[in-house]
PDB file of C-alpha atoms in Angstrom:
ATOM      1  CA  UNK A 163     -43.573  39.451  42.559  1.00 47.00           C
ATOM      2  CA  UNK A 164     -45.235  37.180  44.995  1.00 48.00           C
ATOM      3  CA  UNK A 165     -41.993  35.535  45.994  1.00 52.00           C
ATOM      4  CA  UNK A 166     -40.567  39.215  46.346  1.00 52.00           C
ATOM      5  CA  UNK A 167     -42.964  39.878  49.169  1.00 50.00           C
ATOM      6  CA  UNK A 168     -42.444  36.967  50.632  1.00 50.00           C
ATOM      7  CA  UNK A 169     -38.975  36.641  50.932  1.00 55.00           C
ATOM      8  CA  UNK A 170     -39.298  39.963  52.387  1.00 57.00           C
ATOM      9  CA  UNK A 171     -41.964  38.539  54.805  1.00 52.00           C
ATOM     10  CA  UNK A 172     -39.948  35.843  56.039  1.00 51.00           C
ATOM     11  CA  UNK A 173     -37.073  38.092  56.358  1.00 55.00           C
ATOM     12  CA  UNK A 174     -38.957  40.905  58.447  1.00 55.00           C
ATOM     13  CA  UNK A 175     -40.709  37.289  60.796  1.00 51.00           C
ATOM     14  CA  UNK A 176     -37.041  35.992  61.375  1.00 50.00           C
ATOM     15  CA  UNK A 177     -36.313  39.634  62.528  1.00 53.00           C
ATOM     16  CA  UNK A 178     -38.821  39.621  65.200  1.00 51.00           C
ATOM     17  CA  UNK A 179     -38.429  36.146  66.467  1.00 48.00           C
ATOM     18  CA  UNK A 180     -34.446  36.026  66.820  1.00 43.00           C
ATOM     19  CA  UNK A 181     -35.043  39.028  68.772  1.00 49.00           C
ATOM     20  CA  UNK A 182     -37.182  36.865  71.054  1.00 50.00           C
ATOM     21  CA  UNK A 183     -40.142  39.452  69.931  1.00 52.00           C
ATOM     22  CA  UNK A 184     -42.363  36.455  68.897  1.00 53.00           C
ATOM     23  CA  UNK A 185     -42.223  33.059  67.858  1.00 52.00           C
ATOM     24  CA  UNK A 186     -44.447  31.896  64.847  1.00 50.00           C
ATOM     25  CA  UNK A 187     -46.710  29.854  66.577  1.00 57.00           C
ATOM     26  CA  UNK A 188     -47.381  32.807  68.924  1.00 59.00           C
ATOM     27  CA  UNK A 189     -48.687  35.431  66.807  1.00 57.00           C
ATOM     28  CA  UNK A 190     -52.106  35.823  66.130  1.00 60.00           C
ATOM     29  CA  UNK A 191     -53.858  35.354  62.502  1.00 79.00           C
ATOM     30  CA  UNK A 192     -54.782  38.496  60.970  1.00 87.00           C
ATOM     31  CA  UNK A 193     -54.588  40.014  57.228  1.00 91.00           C
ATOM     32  CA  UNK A 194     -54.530  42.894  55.075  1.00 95.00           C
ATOM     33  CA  UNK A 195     -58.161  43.673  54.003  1.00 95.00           C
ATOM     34  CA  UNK A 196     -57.675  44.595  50.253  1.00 96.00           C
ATOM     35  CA  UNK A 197     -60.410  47.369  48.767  1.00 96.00           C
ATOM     36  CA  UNK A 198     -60.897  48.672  45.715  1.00 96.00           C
ATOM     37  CA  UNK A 199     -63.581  51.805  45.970  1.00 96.00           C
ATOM     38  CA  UNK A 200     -65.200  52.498  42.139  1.00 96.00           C
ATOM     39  CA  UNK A 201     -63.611  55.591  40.664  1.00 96.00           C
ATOM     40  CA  UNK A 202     -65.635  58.839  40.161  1.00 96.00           C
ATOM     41  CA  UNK A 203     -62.407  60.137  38.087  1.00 95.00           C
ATOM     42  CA  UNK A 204     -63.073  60.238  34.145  1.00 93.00           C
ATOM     43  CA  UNK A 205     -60.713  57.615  32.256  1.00 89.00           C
ATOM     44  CA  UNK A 206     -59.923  55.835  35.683  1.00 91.00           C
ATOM     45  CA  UNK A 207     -62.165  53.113  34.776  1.00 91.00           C
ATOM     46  CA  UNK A 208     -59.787  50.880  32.941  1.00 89.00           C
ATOM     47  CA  UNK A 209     -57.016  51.587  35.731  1.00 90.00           C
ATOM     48  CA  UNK A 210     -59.145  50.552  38.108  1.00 93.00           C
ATOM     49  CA  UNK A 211     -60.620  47.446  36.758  1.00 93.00           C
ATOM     50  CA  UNK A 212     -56.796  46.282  35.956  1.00 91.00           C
ATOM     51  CA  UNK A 213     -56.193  46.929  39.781  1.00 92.00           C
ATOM     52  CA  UNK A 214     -59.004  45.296  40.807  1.00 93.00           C
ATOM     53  CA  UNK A 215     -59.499  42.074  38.533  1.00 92.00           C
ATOM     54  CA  UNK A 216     -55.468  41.622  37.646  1.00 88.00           C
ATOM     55  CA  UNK A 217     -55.414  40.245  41.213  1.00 90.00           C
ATOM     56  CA  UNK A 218     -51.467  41.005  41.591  1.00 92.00           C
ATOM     57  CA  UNK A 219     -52.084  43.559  44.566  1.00 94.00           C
ATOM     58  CA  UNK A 220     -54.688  41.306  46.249  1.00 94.00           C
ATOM     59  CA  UNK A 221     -52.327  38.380  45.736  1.00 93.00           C
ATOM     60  CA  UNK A 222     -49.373  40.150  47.112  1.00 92.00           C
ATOM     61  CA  UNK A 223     -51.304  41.539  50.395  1.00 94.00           C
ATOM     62  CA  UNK A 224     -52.862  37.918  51.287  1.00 92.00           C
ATOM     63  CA  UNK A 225     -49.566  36.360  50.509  1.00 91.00           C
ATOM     64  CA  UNK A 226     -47.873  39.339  53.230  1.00 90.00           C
ATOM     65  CA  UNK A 227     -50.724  38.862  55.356  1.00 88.00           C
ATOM     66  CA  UNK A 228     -50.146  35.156  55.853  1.00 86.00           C
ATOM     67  CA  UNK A 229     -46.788  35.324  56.581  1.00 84.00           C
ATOM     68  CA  UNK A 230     -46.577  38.498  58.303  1.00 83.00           C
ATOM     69  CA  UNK A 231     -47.255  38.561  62.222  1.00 80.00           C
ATOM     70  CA  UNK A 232     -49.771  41.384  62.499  1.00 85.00           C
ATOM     71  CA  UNK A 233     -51.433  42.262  65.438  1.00 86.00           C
ATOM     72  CA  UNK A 234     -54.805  42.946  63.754  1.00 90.00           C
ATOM     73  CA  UNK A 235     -56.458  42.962  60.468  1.00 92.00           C
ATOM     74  CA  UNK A 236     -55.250  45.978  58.369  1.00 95.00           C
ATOM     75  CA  UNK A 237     -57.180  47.772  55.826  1.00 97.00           C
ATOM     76  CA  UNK A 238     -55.769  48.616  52.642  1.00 97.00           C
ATOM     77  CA  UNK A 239     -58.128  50.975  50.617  1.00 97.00           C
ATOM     78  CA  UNK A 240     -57.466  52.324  47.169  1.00 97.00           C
ATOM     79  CA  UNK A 241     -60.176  54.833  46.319  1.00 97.00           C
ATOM     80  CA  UNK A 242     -60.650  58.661  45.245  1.00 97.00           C
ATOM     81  CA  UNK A 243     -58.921  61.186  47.305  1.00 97.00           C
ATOM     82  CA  UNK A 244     -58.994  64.217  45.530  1.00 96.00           C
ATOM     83  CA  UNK A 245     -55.282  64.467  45.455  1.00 95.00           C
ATOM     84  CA  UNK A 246     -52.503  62.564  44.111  1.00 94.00           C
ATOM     85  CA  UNK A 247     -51.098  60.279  47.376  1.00 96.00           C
ATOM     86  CA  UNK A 248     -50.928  57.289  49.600  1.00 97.00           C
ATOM     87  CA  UNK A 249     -50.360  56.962  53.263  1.00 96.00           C
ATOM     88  CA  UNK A 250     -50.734  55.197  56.078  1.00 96.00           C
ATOM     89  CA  UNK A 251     -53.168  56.579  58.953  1.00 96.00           C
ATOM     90  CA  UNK A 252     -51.789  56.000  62.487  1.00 94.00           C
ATOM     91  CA  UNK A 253     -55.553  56.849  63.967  1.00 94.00           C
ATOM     92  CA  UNK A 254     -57.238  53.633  62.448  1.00 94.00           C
ATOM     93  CA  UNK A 255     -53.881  51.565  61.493  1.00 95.00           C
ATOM     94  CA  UNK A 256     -55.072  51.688  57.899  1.00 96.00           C
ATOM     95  CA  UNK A 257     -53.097  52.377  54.224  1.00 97.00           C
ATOM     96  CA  UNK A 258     -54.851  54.345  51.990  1.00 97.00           C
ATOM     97  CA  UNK A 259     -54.121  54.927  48.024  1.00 97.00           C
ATOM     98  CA  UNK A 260     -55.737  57.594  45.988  1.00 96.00           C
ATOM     99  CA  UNK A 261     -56.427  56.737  42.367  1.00 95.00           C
ATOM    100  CA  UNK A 262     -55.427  59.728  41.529  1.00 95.00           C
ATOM    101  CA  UNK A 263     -51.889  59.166  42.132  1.00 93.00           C
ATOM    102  CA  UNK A 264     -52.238  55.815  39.743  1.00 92.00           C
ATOM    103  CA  UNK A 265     -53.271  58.136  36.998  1.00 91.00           C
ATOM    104  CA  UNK A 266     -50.441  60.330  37.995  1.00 88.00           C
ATOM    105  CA  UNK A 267     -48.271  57.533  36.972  1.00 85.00           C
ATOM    106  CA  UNK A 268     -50.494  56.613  33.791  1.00 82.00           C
ATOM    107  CA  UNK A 269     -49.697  60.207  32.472  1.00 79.00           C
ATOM    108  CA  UNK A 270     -46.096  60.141  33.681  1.00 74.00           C
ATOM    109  CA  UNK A 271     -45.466  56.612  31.577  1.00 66.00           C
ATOM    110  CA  UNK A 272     -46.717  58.264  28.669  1.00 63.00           C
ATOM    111  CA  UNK A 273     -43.629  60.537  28.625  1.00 61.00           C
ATOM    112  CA  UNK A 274     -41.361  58.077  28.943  1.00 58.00           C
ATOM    113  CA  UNK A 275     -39.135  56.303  26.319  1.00 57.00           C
ATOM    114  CA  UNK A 276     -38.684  52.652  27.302  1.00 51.00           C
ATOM    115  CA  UNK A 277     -37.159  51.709  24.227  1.00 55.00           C
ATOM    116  CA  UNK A 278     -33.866  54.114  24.883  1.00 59.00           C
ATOM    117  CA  UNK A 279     -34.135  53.326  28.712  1.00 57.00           C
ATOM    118  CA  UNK A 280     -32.509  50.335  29.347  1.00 54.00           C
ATOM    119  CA  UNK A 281     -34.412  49.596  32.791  1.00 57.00           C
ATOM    120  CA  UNK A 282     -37.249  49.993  31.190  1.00 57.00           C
ATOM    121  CA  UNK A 283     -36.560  48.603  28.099  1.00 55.00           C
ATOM    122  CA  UNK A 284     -39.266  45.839  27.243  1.00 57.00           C
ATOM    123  CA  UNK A 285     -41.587  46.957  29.521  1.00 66.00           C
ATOM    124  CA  UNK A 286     -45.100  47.852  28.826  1.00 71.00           C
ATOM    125  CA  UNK A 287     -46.987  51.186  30.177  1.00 74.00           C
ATOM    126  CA  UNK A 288     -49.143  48.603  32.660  1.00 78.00           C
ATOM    127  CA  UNK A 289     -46.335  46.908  33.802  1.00 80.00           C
ATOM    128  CA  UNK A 290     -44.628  49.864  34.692  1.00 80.00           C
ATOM    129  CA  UNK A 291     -47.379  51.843  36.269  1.00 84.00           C
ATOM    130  CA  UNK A 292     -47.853  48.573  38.324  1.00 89.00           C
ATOM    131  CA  UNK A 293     -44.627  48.545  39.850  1.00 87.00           C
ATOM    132  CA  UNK A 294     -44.648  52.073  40.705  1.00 89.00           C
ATOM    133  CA  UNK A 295     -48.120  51.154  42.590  1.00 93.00           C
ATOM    134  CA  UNK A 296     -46.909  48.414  44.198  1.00 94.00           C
ATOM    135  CA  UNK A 297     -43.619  49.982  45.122  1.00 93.00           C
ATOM    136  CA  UNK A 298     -44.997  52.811  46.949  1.00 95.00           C
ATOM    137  CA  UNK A 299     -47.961  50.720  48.106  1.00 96.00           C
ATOM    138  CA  UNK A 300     -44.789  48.267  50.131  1.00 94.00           C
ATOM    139  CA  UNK A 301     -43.294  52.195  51.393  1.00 94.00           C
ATOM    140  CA  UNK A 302     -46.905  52.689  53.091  1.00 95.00           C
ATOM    141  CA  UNK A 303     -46.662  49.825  54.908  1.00 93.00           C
ATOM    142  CA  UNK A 304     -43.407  49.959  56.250  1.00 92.00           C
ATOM    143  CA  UNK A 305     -44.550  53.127  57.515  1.00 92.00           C
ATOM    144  CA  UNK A 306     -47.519  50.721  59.332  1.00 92.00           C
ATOM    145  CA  UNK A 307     -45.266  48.092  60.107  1.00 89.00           C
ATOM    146  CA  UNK A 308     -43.269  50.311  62.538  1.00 88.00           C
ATOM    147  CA  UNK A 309     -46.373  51.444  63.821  1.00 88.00           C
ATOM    148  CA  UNK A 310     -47.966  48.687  64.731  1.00 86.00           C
ATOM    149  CA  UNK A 311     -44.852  46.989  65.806  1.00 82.00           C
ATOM    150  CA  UNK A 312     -44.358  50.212  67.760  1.00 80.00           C
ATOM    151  CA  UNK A 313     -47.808  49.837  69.363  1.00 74.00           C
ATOM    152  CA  UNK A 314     -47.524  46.607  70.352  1.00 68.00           C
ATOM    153  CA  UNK A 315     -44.411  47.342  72.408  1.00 72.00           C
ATOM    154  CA  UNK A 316     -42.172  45.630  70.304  1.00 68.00           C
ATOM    155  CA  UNK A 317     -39.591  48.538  69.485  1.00 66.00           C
TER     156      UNK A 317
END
């Protein structure tokens, strides 16, 4: 997964510099600040300690965050919400996830067969449940990527 994101790193940094945007040894160093807020929501304990100690999601947003030009740091915060979503917030440049739409997915899994279906065949409930995460966590920030591109003057 790592060499997903970065692939897509370099490709979204060649982007910017053949358009004479920005050249690599122009941009400024900043990162994604990965958080992971305790859970108040019963059973979300074990979801949450997977997100927080498996390290994949922290891995993947310091591996982005290094190779990504970003014009400041950018918080990523998954925490209790009080509704099933994840979005990015123009008014402090941040990306939020609510645990509650991880535990959407863990009782959407559940219902699935991933022995008939053949993407899913061979997959475990965590490993799918961690894709959809990160999937929709990489949606969110596109959404941020424009915008900060956006406010920087670059589009």
């Amino acid at each position: 997964m790592i060499r997903i994101a970065r692939s897509a790193a370099a490709t979204i940094l060649t982007t910017l510099c053949l358009a004479g945007v920005a050249t690599a040894a122009d941009l400024p160093k900043h990162k994604f600040i990965t958080t992971f807020e305790d859970s108040a929501i019963p059973g979300m304990e074990a979801a949450v300690k997977r997100l927080r100690d498996g390290g994949e999601i922290k891995q993947l947003m310091d591996a982005l965050g290094q190779e990504l030009p970003l014009p400041q740091d950018v918080p990523v915060t998954f925490k209790d919400c009080k509704t099933a979503n994840a979005f990015w917030n123009p008014a402090d440049r941040s990306v939020t996830y609510c645990y509650e739409l991880v535990q959407l997915y863990a009782k959407g899994v559940d219902k699935l067969d991933m022995g008939e279906d053949v993407m899913l065949r061979g997959l475990d409930a965590n490993a799918v449940v961690m894709g959809t995460t990160i999937f929709v966590l990489f949606h969110e920030l596109g959404h941020g990527l424009v915008d900060l591109a956006d406010a920087a003057g670059l589009l």
